[in-house]
Coordinates of C-alpha atoms and ligand atoms in Angstrom, one line a residue:
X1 CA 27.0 5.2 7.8
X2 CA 25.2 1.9 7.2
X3 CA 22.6 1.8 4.5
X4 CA 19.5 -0.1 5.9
X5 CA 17.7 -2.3 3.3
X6 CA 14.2 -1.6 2.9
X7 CA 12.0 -4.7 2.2
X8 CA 8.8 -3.5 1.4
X9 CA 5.6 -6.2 2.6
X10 CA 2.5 -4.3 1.3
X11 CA 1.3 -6.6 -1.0
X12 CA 1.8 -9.5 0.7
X13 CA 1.9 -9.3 4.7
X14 CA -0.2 -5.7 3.9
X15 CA -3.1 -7.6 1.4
X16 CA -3.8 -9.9 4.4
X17 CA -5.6 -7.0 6.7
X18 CA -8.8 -7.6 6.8
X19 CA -10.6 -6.0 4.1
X20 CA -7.2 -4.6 1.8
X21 CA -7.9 -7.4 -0.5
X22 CA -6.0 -6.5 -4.3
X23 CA -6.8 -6.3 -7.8
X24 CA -3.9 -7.0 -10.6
X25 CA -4.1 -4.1 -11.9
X26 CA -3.7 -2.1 -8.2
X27 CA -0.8 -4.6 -6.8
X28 CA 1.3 -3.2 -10.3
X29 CA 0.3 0.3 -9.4
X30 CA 1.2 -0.2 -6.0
X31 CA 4.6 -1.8 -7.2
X32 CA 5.7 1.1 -9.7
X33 CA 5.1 3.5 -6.7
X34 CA 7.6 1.0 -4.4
X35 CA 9.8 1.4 -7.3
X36 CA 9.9 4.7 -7.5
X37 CA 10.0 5.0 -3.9
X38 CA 13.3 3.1 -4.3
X39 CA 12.7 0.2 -2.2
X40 CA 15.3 -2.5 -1.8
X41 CA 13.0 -5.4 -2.1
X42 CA 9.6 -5.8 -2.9
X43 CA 7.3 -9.0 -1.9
X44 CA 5.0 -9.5 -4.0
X45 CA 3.0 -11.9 -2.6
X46 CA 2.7 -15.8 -1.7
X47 CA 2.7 -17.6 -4.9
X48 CA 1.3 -20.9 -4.1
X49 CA -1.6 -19.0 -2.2
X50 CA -3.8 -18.8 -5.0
X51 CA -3.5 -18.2 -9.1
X52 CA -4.2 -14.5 -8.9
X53 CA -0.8 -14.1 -6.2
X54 CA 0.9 -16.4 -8.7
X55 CA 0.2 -14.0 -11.6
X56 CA 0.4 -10.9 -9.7
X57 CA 4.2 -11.6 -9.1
X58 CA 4.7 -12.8 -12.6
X59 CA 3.4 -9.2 -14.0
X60 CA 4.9 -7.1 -11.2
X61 CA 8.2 -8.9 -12.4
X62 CA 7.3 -7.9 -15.9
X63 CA 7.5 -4.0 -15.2
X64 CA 9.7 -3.4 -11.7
X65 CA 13.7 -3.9 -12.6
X66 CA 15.1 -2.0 -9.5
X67 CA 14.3 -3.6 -6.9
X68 CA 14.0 -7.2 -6.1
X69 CA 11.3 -9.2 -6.5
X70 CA 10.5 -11.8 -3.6
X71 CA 7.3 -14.2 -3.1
X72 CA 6.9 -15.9 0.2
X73 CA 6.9 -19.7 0.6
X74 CA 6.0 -22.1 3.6
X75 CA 9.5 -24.9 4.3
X76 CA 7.9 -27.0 1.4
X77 CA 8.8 -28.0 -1.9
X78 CA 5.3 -27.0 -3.9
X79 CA 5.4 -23.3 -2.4
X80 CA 9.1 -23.2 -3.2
X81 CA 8.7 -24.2 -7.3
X82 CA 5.6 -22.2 -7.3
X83 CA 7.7 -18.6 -5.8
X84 CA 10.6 -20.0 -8.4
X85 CA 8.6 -20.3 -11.5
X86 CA 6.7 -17.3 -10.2
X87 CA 9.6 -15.3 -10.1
X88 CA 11.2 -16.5 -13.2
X89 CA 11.4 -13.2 -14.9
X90 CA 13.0 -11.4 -12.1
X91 CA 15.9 -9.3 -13.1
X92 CA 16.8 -9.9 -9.4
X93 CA 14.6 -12.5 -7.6
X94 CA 14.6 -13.5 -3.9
X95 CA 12.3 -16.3 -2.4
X96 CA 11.6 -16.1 1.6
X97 CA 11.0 -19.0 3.2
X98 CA 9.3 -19.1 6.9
X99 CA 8.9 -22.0 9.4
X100 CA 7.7 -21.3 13.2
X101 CA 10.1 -21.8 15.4
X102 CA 8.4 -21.1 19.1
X103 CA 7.0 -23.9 21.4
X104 CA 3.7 -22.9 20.6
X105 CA 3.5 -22.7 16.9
X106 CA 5.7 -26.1 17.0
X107 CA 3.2 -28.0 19.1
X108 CA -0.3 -26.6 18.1
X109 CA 0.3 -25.1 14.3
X110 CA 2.5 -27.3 13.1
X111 CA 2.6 -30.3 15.0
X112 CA 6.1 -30.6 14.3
X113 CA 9.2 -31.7 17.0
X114 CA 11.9 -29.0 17.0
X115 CA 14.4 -32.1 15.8
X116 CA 12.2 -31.7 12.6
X117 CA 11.8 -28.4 12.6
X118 CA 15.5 -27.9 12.5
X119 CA 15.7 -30.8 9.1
X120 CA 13.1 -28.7 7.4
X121 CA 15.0 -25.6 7.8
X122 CA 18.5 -27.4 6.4
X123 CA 16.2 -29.1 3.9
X124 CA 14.4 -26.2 2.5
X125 CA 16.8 -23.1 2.3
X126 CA 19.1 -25.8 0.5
X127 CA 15.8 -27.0 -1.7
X128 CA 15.3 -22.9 -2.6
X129 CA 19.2 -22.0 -2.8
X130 CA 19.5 -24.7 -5.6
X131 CA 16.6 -22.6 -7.0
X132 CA 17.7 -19.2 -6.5
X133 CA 20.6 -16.9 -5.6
X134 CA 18.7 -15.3 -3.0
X135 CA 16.8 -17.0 -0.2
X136 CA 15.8 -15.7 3.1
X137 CA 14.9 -17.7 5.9
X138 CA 12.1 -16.3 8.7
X139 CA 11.7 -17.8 11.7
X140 CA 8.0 -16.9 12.2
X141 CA 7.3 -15.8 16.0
X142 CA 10.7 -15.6 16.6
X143 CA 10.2 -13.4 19.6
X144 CA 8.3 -16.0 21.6
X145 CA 10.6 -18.6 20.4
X146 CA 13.6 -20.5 22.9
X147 CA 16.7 -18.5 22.2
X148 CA 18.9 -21.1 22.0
X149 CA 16.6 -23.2 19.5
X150 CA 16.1 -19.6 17.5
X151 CA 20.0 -19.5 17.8
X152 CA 19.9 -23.3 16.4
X153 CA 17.5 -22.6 13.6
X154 CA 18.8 -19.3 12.2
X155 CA 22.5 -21.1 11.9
X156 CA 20.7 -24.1 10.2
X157 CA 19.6 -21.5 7.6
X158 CA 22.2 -19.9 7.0
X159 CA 24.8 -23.3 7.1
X160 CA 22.2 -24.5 4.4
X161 CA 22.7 -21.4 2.4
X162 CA 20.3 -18.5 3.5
X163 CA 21.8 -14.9 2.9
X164 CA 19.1 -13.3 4.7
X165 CA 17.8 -14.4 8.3
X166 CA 14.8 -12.6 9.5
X167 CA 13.5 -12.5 13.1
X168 CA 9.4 -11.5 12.9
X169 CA 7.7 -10.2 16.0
X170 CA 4.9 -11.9 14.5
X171 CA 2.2 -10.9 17.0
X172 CA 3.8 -7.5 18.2
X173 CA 4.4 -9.0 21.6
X174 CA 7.9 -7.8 21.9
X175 CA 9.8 -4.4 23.8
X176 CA 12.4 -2.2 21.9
X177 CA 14.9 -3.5 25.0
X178 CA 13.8 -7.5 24.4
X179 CA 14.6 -6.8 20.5
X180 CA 18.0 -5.4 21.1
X181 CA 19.1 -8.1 23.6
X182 CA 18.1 -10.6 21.6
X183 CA 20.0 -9.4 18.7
X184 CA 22.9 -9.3 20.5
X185 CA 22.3 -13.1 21.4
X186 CA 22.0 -13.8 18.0
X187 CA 25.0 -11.6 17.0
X188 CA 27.2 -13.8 19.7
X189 CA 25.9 -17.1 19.4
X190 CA 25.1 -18.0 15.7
X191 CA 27.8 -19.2 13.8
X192 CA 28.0 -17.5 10.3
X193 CA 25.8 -14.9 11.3
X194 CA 27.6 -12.5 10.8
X195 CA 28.1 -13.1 6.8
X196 CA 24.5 -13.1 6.2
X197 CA 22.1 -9.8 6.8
X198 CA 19.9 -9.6 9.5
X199 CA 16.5 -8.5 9.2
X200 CA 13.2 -7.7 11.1
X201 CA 9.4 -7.9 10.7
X202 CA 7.7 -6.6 13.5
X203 CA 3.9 -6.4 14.1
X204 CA 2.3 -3.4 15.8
X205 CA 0.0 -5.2 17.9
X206 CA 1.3 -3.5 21.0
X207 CA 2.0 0.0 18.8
X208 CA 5.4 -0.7 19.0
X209 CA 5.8 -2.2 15.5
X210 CA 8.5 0.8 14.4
X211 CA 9.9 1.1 17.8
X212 CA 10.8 -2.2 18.1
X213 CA 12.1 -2.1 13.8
X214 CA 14.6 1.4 14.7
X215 CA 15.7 -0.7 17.9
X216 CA 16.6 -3.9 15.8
X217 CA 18.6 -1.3 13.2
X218 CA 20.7 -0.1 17.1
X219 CA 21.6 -3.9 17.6
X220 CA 23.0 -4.4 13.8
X221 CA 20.3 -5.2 11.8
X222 CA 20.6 -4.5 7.9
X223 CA 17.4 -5.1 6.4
X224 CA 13.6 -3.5 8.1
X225 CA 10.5 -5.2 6.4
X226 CA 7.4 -3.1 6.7
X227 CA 4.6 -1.9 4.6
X228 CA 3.0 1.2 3.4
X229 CA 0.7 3.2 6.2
X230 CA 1.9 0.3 8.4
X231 CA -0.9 -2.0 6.5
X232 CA -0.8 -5.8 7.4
X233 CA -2.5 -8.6 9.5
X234 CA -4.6 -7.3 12.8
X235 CA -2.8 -4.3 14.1
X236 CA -0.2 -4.2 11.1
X237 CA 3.4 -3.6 10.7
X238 CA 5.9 -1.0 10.5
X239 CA 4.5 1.6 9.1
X240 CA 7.2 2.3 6.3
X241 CA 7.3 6.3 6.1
X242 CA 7.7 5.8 9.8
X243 CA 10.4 4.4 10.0
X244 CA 12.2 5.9 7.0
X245 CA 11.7 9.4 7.8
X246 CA 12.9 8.3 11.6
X247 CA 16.2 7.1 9.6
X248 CA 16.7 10.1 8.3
X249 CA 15.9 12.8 11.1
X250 CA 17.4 10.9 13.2
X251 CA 20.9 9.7 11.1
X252 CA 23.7 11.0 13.2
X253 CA 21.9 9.3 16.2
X254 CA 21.1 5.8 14.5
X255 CA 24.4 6.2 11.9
X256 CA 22.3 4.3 9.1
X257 CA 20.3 5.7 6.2
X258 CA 17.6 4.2 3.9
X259 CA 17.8 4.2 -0.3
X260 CA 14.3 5.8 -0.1
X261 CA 13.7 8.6 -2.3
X262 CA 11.4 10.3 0.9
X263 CA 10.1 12.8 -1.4
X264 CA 7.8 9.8 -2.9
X265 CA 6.6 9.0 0.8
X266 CA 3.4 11.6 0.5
X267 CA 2.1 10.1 -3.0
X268 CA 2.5 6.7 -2.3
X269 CA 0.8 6.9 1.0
X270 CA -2.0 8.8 -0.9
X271 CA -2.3 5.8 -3.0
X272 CA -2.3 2.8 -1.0
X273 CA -5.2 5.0 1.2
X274 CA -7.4 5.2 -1.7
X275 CA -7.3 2.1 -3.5
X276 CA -8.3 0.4 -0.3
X277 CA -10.4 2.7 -0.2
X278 CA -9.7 4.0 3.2
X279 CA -9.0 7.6 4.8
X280 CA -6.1 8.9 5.7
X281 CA -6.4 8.9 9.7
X282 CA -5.7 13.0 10.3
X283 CA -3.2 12.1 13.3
X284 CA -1.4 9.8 11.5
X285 CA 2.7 10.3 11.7
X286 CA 4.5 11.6 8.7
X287 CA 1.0 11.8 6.1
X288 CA -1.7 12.7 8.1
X289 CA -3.5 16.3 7.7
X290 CA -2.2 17.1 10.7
X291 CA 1.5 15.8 11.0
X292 CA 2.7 19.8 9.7
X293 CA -0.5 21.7 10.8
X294 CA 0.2 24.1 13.7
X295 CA -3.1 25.1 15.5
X296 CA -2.0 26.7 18.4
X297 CA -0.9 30.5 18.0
X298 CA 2.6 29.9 20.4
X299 CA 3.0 27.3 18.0
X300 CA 2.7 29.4 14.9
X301 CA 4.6 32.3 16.4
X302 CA 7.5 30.2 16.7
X303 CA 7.5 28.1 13.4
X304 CA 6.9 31.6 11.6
X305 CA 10.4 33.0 13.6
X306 CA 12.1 29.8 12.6
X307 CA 10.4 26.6 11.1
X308 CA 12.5 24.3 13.6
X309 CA 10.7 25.7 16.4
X310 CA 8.5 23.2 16.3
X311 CA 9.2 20.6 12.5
X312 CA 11.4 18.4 13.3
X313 CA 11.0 17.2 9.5
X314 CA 10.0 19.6 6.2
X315 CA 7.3 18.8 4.6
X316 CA 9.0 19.0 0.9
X317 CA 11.2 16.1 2.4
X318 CA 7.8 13.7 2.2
X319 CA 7.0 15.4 -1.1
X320 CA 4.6 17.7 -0.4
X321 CA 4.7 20.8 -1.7
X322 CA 5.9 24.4 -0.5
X323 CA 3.8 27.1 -2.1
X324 CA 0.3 25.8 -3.3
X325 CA -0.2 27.0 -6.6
X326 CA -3.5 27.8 -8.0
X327 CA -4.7 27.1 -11.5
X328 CA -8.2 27.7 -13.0
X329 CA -9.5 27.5 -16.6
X330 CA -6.9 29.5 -18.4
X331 CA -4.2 27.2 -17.6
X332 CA -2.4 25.6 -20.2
X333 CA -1.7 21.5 -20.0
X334 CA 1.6 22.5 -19.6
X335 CA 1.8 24.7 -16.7
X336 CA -0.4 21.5 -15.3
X337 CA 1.6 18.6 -16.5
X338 CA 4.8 20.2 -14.8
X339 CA 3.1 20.9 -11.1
X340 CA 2.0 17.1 -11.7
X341 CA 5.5 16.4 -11.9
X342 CA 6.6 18.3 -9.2
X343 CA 4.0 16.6 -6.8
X344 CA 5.9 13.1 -8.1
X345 CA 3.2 12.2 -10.5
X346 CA 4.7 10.8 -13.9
X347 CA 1.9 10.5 -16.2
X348 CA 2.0 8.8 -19.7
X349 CA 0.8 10.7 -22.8
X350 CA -2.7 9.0 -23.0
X351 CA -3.0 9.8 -19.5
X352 CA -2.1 13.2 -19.2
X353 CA -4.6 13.7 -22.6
X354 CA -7.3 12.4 -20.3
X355 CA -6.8 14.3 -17.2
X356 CA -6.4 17.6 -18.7
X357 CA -9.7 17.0 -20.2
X358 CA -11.2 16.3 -16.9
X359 CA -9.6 19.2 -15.9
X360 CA -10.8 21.7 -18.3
X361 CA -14.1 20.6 -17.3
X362 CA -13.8 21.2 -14.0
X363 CA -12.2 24.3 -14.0
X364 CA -15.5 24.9 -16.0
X365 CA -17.3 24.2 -12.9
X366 CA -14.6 25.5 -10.3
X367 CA -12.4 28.4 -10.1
X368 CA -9.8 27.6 -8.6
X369 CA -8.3 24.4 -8.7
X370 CA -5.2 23.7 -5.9
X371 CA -3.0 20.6 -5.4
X372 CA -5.4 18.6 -3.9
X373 CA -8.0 18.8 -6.8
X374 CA -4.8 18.3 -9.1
X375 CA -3.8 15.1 -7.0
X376 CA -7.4 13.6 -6.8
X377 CA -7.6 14.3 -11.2
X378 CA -4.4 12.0 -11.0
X379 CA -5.7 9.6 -9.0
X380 CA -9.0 9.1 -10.9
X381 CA -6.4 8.2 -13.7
X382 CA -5.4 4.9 -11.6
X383 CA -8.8 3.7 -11.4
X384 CA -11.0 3.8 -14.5
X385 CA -11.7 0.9 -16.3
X386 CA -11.0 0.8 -19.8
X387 CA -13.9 -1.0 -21.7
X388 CA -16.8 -0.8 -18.5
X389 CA -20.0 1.2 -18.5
X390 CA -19.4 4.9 -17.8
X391 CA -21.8 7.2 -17.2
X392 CA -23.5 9.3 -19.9
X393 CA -26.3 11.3 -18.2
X394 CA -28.5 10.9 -15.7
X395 CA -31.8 13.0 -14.2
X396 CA -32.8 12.9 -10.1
X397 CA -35.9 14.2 -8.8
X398 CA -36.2 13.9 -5.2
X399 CA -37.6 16.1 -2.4
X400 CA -38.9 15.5 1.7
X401 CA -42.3 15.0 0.4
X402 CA -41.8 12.8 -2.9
X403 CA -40.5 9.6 -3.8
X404 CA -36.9 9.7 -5.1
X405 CA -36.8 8.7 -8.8
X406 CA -33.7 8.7 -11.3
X407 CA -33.3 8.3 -14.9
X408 CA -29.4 6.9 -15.9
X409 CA -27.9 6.6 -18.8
X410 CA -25.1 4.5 -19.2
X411 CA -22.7 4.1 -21.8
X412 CA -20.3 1.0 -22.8
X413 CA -18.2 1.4 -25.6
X414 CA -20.9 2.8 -28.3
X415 CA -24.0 0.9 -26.7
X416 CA -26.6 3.6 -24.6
X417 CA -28.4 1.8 -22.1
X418 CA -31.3 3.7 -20.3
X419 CA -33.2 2.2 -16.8
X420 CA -35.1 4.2 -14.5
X421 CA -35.9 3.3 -10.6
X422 CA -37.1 4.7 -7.5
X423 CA -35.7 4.5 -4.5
X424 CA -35.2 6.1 -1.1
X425 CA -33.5 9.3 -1.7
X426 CA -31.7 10.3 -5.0
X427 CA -28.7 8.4 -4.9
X428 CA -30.5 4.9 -3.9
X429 CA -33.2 5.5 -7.0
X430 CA -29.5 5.9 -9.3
X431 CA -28.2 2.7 -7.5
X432 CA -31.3 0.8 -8.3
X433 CA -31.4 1.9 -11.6
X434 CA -27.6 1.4 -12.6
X435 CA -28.4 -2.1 -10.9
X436 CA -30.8 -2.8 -13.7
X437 CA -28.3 -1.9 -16.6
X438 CA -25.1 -3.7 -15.8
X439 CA -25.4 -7.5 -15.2
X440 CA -23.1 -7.7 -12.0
X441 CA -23.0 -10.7 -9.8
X442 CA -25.2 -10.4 -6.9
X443 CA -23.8 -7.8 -4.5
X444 CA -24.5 -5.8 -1.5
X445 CA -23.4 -2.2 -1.0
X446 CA -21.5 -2.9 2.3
X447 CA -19.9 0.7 2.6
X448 CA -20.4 4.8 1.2
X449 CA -18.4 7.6 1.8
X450 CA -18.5 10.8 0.9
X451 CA -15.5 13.6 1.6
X452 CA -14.7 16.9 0.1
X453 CA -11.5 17.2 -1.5
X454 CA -11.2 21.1 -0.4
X455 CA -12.9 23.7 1.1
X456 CA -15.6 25.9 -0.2
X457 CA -18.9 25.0 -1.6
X458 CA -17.7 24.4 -4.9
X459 CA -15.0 21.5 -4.0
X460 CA -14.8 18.5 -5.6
X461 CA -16.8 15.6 -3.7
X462 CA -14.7 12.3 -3.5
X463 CA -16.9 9.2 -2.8
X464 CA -16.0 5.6 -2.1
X465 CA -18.1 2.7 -2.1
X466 CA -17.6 -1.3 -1.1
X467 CA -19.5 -3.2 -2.8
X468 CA -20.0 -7.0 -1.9
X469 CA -20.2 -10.0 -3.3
X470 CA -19.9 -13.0 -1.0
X471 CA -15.9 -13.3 -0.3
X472 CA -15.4 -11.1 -3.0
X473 CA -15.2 -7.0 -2.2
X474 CA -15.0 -4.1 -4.8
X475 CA -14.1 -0.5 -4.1
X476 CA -14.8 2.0 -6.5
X477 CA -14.2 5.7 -6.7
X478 CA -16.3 8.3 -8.4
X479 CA -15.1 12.3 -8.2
X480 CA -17.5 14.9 -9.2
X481 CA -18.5 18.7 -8.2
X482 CA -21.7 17.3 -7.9
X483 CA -22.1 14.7 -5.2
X484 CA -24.7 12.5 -6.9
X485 CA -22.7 12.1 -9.8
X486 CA -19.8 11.4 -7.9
X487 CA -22.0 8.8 -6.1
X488 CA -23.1 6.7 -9.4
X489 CA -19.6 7.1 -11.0
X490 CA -18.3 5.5 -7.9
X491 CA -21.3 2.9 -8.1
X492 CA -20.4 2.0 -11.9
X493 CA -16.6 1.8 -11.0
X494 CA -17.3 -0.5 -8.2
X495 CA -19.6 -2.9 -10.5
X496 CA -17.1 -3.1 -13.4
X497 CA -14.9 -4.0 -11.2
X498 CA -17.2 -6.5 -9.7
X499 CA -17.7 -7.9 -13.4
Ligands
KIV501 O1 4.6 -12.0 10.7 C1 5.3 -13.0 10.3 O2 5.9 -13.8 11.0 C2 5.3 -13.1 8.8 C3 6.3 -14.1 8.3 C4 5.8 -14.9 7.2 C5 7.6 -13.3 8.0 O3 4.7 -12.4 8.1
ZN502 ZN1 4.0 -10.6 9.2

């Protein structure tokens, strides 16, 4: 059995979809989940890209020690010093260096001739190794590139000190067969190859992002890079649960295994989802709705008779949970602090002091409160903001014959600020209102979503707004019983964000 290295991309090649810009705060929630998932190596970002990458890796080295810590870097020296010093309190640091390498990416992109292209490489992976232990080389769009020249490059890397060469399908162009042939190219015809560890990054413009990954691990290679949900530019990349749980269903066949701890899959996924504040797509493999929901009665016959009719994979092994439990007012904070546990949610003290009182208030309002209520009480834990305006009461009168109004009071710390609007409906008069209160940049509300987080009519509504201001875009969450309160909390999340 070979143990496949897990190199996780999210916040870097993930943060560069369109629209899955991060906070701080989210990129170090997003990394403790990678942590826990037991990734190999995390990237945190490109440090030279901008300050806020540059301090994101310098906090997420502050609280991950397992895994390694890498920041991308273009083949020049200011990226380089900026990922060193970005990563200077690493426990285990790696810096990953990338220069084009196909004819078309020479000519138009960089404007470089291969003869330089190949002095860079030397240059650069020596430049980083003098700077760090660890240094990976990428030779971006290596699928369209000349196999020989790849062949020329990688061995460049690697003779100038790389310990990691990575071949990217950067725009998802390649074929699981291509991918395998051309790692056994490599295998044969670069010298020193074989002391380094070979890795892929394959995009999914084609949907063949994780195909193409699980091909590369067939033809020897020792490191996968993907992301969460399969996030990342355009189409995205490997989806990481993806190919993980397709490691381990599948490990006689492939004879390779991951570090993941799978039973963190489900919870991480759940979080990446909402703070980009997007839904999980039912269909999706592994953590959709649907991926252990059996609709069709043949279907349930046989999964009742014996689960492996028709699960190839349980769904315990992604960390969801067997028997739902139900809890309701008289439950104590410990009966509810251990299911958290079980679901993979390690709360802090403070935290789990304010979630139980968010949950004896709804039980107030519900009764019965199931995993999915628990889960989205957790989450609301990830996204408040300390010292913002928070909602103290509010009044909506509205009606198919009247004009909306709302009265909203806000608190922030122990100031009480009252506005009252109209608008057009009840949540819009509440949106105008809270506008005149906090002092938020100007901003347009780009994006509202409303979703119940279980059945019955009195389930918790779960709404997500995007609020924008010029480059800039907020999400912010607001959870409620009632939907218009759920619809100004997640109004007066967004704009403290926004401030
Ligand atoms: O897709 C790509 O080629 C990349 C490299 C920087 C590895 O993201
Ligand atoms: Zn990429």
């Amino acid at each position: 059995m070979r143990t496949i290295k897990i190199f996780d991309t999210t916040l870097r090649d993930g943060e560069q979809a369109p629209g899955c810009s991060m906070h701080a705060h989210e990129k170090i929630e997003i990394a403790m989940a990678l942590e826990r998932l037991r990734v190999d190596v995390i990237e945190a970002g490109f440090a030279f890209a901008s300050k806020g990458d540059f301090e994101s890796i310098q906090q997420i080295c502050q609280v991950v020690k397992d895994s390694t810590i890498c920041s991308l870097a273009r083949a020049v020296p200011k990226d380089i010093d900026a990922a060193c010093e970005a990563l200077r309190d690493a426990k285990q640091g790696r810096i990953h260096l990338f220069l084009a390498t196909s004819p078309i990416h020479m000519q138009y992109k960089l404007k470089m001739t291969p003869e330089t292209v190949l002095s860079t490489i030397s240059e650069m992976v020596a430049y980083a190794r003098n700077l760090m232990p660890e240094v990976e080389f990428s030779a971006e769009d290596a699928t369209r590139s000349e196999r020989s020249f790849l062949a020329q490059a990688l061995e460049a890397a690697i003779a100038a000190g790389a310990n990691v060469v990575n071949i990217p399908d950067t725009v998802g162009y390649a074929t699981p067969t291509e991918v395998v042939d051309l790692l056994d190219y490599l295998r044969n015809n670069v010298r020193g190859i074989e002391d380094v560890c070979i890795s892929v990054h394959c995009h999914n413009d084609l949907g063949l992002g994780v195909a193409n990954s699980l091909a590369a691990v067939t033809a020897g290679a020792g490191q996968i890079e993907c992301t969460i949900n399969g996030l990342g530019e355009r189409a995205g990349n490997a989806a990481m649960e993806e190919i993980v749980m397709g490691l381990h269903t599948r490990k006689a066949f492939y004879q390779c295994e991951s570090n993941i701890d799978t039973t963190q899959i489900y919870r991480s996924s759940r979080l990446v989802y909402n703070l980009l504040g997007l839904p999980t797509p039912i269909n999706k493999a592994i953590v959709g709705a649907n991926a252990f929901a059996h609709e069709a009665g043949i279907h349930q016959h046989g999964v009742l008779a014996n689960r492996e009719t028709y699960e190839i994979m349980s769904p315990q092994s992604i960390g969801l949970l067997k028997n739902e439990m139900v809890f309701g007012k008289h439950s104590g904070r410990h009966a509810v602090e251990q299911r958290l546990t079980e679901m993979g949610y390690q709360l802090g003290k403070k935290e789990l002091d304010e979630l139980f009182e968010r949950f004896k208030k709804l039980a107030d309002k519900k009764k019965s409160i199931n995993d999915h209520d628990l889960e989205a009480l957790a989450r609301r834990s990830v996204i408040d903001i300390p010292h913002g305006f928070k909602l103290d009461r509010f009044t909506v009168s509205c009606g198919n014959y009247v004009t909306s109004s709302a009265v909203v009071r806000l608190k922030q710390n122990d100031d009480l600020h009252e506005e009252v609007a109209i608008g057009d409906g009840p949540i819009a008069a509440a949106y105008n209102a809270i506008d005149k209160i906090i002092p938020a940049p100007p901003h347009i509300l780009e994006d509202y979503t409303i979703a119940s987080v279980t059945e019955g009519n009195d389930a918790l509504g779960e709404v997500v707004v995007k609020i924008r201001n010029g480059e800039k875009m907020v999400i912010g969450r607001g959870l409620s019983t009632d939907i218009i309160e759920a619809s100004i909390i997640a109004y007066v999340n967004g704009l403290n964000r926004l401030l």
